[in-house]
PDB file of C-alpha atoms in Angstrom:
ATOM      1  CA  UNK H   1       0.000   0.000   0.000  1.00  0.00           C
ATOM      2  CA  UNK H   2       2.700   2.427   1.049  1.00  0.00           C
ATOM      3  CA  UNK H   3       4.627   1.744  -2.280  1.00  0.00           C
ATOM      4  CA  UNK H   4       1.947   2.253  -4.334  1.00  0.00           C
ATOM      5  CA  UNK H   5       0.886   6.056  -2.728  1.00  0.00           C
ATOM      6  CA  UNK H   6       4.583   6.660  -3.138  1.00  0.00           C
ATOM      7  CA  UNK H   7       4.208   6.185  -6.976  1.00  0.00           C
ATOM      8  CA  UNK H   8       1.200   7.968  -6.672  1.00  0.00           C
ATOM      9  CA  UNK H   9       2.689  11.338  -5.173  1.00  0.00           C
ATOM     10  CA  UNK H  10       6.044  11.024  -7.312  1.00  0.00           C
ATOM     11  CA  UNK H  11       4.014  10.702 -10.555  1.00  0.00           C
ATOM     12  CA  UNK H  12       1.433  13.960  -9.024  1.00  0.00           C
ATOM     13  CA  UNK H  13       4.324  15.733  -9.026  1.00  0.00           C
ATOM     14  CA  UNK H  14       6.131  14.860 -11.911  1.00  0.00           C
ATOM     15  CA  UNK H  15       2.927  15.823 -13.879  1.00  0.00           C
ATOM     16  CA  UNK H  16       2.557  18.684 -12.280  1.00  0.00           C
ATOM     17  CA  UNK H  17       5.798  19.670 -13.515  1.00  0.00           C
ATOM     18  CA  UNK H  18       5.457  19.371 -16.838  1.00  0.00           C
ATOM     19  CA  UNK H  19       2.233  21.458 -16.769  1.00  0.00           C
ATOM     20  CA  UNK H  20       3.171  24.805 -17.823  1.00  0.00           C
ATOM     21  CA  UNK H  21       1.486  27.606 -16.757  1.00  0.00           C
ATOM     22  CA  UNK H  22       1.236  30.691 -19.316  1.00  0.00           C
ATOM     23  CA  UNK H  23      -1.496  32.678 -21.125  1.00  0.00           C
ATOM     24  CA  UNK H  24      -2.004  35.941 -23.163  1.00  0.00           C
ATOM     25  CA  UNK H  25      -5.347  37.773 -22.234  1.00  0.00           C
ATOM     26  CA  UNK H  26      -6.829  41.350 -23.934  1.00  0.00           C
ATOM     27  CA  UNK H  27      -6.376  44.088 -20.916  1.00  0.00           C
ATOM     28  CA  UNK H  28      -8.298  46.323 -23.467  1.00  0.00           C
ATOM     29  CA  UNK H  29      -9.310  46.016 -26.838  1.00  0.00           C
ATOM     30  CA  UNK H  30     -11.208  47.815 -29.635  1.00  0.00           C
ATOM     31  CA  UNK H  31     -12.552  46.522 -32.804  1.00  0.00           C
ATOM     32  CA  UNK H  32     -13.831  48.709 -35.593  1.00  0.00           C
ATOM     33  CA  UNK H  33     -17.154  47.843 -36.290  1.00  0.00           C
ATOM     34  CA  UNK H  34     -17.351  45.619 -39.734  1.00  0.00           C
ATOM     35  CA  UNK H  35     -13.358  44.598 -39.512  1.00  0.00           C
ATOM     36  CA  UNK H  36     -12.581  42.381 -42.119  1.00  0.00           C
ATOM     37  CA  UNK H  37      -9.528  40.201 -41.748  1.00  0.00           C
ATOM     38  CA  UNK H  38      -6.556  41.201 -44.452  1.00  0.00           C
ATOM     39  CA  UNK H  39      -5.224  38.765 -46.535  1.00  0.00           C
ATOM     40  CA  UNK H  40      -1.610  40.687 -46.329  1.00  0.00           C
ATOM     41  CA  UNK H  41      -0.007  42.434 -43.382  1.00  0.00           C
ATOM     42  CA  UNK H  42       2.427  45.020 -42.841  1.00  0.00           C
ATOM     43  CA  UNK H  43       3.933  44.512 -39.083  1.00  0.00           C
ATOM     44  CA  UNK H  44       6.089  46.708 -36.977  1.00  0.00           C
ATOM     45  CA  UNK H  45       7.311  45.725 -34.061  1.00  0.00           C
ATOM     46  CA  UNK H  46       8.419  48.221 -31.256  1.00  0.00           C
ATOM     47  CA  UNK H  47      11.084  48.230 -28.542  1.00  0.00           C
ATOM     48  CA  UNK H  48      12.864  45.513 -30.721  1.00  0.00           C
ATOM     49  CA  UNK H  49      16.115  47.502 -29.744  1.00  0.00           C
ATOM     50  CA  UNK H  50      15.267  47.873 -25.621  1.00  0.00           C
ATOM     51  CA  UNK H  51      14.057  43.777 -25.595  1.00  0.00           C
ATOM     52  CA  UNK H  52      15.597  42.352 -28.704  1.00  0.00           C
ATOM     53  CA  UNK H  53      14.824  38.717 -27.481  1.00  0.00           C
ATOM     54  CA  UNK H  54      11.303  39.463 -26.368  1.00  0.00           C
ATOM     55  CA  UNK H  55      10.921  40.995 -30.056  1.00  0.00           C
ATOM     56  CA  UNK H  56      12.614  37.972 -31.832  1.00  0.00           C
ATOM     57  CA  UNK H  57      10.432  35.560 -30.202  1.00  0.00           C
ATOM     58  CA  UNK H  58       7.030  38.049 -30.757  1.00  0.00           C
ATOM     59  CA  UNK H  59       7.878  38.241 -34.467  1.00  0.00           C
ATOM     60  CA  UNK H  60       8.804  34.908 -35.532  1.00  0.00           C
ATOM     61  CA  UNK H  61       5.237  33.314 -33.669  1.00  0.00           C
ATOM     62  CA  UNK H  62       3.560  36.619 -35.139  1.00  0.00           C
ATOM     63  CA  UNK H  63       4.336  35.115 -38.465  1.00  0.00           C
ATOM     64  CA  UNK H  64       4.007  31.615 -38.105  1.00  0.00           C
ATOM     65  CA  UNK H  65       0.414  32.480 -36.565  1.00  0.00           C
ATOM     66  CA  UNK H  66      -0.518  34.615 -39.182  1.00  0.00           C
ATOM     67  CA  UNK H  67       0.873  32.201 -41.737  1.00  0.00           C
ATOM     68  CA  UNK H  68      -1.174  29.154 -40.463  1.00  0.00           C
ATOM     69  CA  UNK H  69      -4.558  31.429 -40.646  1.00  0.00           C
ATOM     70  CA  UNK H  70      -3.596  32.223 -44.142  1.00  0.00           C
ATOM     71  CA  UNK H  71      -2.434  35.490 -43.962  1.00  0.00           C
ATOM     72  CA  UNK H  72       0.653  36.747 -45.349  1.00  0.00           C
ATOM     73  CA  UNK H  73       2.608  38.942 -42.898  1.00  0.00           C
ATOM     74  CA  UNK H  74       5.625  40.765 -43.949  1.00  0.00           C
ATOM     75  CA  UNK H  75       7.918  42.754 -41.026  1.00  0.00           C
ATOM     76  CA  UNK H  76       8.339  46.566 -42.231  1.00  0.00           C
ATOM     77  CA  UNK H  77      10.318  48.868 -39.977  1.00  0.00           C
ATOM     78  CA  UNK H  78       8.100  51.256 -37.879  1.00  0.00           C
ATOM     79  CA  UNK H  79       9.651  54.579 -39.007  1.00  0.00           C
ATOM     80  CA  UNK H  80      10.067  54.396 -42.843  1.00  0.00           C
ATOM     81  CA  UNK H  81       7.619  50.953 -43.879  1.00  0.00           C
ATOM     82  CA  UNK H  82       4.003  52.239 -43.851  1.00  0.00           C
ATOM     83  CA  UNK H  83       2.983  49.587 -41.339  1.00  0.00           C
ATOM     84  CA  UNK H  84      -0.655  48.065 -41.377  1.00  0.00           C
ATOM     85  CA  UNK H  85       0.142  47.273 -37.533  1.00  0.00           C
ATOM     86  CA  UNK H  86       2.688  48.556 -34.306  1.00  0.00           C
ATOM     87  CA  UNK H  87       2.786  46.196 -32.330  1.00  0.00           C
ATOM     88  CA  UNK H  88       5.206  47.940 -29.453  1.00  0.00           C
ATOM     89  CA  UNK H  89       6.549  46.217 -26.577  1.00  0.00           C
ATOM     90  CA  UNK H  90       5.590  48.503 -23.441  1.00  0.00           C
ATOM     91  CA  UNK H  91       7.000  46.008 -20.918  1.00  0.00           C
ATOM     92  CA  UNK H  92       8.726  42.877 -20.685  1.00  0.00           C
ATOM     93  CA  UNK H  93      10.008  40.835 -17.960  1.00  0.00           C
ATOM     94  CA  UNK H  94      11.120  37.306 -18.396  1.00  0.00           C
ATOM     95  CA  UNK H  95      10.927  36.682 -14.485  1.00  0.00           C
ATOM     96  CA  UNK H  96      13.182  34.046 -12.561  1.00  0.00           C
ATOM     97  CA  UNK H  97      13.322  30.433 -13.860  1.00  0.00           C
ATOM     98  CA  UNK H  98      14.905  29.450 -11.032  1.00  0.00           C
ATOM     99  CA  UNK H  99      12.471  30.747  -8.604  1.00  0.00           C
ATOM    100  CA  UNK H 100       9.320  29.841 -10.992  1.00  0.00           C
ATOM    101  CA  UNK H 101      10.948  26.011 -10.250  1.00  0.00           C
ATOM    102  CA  UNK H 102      12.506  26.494  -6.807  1.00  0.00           C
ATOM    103  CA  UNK H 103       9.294  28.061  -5.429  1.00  0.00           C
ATOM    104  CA  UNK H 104       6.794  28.146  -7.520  1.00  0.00           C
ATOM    105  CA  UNK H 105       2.930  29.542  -6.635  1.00  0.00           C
ATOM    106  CA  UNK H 106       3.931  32.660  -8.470  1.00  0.00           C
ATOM    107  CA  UNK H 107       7.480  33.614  -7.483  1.00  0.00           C
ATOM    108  CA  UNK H 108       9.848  34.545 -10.492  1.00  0.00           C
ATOM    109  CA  UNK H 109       6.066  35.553 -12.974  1.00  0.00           C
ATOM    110  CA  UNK H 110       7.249  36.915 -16.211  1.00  0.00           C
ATOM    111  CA  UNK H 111       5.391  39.309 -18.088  1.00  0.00           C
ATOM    112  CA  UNK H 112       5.090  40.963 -21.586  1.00  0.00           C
ATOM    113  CA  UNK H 113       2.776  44.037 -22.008  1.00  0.00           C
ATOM    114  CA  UNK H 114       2.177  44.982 -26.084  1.00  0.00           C
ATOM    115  CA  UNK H 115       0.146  47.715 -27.274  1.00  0.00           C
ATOM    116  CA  UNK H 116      -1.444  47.154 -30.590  1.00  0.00           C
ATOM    117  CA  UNK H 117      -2.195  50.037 -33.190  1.00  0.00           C
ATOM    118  CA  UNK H 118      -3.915  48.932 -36.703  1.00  0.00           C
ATOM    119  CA  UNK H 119      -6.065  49.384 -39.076  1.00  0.00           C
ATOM    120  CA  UNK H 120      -9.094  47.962 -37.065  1.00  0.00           C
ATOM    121  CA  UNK H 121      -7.727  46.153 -33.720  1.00  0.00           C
ATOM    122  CA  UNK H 122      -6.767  48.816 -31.176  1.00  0.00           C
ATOM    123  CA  UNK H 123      -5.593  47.368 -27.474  1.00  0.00           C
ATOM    124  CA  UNK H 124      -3.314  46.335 -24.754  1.00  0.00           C
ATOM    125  CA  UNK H 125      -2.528  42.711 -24.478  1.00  0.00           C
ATOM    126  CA  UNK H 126      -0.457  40.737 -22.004  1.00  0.00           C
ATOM    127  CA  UNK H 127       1.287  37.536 -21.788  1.00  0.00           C
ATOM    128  CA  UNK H 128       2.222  35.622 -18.833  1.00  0.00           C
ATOM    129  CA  UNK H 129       4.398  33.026 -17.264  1.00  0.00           C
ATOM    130  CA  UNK H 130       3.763  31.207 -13.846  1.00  0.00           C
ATOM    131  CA  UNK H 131       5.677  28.210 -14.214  1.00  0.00           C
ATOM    132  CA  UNK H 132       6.289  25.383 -16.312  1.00  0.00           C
ATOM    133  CA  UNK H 133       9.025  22.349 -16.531  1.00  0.00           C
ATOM    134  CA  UNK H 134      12.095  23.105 -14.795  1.00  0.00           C
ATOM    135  CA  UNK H 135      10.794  26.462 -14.200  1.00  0.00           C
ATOM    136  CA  UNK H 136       9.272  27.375 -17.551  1.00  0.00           C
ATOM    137  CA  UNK H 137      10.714  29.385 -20.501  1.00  0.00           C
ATOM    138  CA  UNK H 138       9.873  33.038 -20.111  1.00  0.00           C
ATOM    139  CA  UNK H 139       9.656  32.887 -23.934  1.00  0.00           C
ATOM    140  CA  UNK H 140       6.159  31.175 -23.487  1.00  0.00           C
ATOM    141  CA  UNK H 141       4.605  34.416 -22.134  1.00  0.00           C
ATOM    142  CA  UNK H 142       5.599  36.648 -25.575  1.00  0.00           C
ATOM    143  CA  UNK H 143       4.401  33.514 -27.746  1.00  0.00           C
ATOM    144  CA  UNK H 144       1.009  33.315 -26.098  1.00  0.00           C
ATOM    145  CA  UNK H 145       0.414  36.849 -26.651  1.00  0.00           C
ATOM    146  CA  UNK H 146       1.391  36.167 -30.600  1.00  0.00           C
ATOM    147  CA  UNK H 147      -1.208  33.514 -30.935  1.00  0.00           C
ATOM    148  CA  UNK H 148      -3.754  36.071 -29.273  1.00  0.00           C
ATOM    149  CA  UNK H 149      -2.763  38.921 -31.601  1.00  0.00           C
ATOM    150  CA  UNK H 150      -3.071  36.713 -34.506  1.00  0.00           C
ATOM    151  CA  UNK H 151      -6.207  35.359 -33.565  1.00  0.00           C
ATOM    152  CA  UNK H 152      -7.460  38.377 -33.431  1.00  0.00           C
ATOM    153  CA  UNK H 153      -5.858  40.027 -36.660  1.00  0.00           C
ATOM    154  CA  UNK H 154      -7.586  36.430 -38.325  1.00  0.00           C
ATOM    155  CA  UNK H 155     -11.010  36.431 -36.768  1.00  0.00           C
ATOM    156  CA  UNK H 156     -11.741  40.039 -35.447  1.00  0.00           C
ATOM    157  CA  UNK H 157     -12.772  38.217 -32.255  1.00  0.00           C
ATOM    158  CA  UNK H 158     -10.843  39.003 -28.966  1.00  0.00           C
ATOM    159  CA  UNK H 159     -11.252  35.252 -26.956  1.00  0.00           C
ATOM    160  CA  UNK H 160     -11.774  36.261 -22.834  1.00  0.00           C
ATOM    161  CA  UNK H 161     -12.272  39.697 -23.401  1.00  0.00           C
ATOM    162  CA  UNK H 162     -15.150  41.380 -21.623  1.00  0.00           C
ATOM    163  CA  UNK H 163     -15.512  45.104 -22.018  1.00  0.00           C
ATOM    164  CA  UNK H 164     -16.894  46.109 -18.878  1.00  0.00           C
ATOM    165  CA  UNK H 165     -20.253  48.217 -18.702  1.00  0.00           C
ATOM    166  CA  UNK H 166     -20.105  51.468 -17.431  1.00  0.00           C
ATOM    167  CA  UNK H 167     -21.920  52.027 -14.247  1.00  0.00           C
ATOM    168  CA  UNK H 168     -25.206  53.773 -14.740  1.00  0.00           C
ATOM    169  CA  UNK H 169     -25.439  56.189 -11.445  1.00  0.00           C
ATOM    170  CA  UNK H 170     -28.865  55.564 -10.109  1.00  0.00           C
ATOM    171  CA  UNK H 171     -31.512  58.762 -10.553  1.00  0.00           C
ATOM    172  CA  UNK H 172     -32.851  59.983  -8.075  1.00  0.00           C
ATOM    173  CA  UNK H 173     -36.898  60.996  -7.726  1.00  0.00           C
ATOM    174  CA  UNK H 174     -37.966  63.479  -5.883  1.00  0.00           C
TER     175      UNK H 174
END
């Protein structure tokens, strides 16, 4: 019996990690009413000289994404290339590997904040990395937030995103 809940808890936790633990989610997001989804696509990416891995990663999933939704994406520089999107890196943090594996529950988080500018998706998205094996590759946060931003470039549909209602302040009768 004993040897048998030992397999048990080393197998719980070798499963556990190999579970990785990342996503991408819209923080805000416009878009235009009627968007159709181009079949060609000038992208810019910004802040490819302040995170040059973060933008390497973001551009070569951009493109594969794009690619397997059958949309041809082309990477045009953001001053002189008449872009059809900016994509621009506001933040990234890769977070600790070491502590995402060591500790876990949260400790060593990486993040990637982009801001999106086209020709009908406006919005701030962000990726995320909570763990993963051995830690987790802080890559997985910027390549979740590709697949979101080409989901959305391909389908005009922003998956999770709720746009909150404003509060309607009650009137008052007198």
């Amino acid at each position: 019996m004993d040897r048998w809940l030992g397999r048990g808890l080393v197998g719980s936790m070798l499963a556990g990690a190999t579970i990785g633990c990342s996503g991408a989610n819209w923080v805000d997001v416009e878009v235009e009413s009627g968007y159709q989804p181009p079949k060609v696509v000038k992208v810019a990416i910004i802040g490819a000289r302040r995170w040059p891995e973060a933008a390497k990663v973001l551009q070569a999933e951009l493109l594969d994404e794009l690619e397997s939704e059958g949309i041809r994406a082309v990477v045009v520089a953001d001053s002189t290339g008449n872009p059809d999107v900016d994509i621009e890196i506001v933040k990234w943090d890769p977070g600790s590997r070491g502590l995402r594996y060591v500790v876990s529950f949260g400790a060593g988080k990486g993040e990637i904040v982009v801001q999106v500018n086209s020709l009908g998706i406006d919005g701030t998205a962000r990726g995320w990395i909570g763990g993963g094996p051995f830690g987790g590759d802080g890559d997985s946060a910027v390549t979740s937030v590709a697949e979101l931003i080409a989901d959305t470039i391909a389908t005009g549909k922003t998956p999770g995103y709720r746009r909150e209602k404003p509060v309607e302040e009650p009137v008052e009768k007198y």
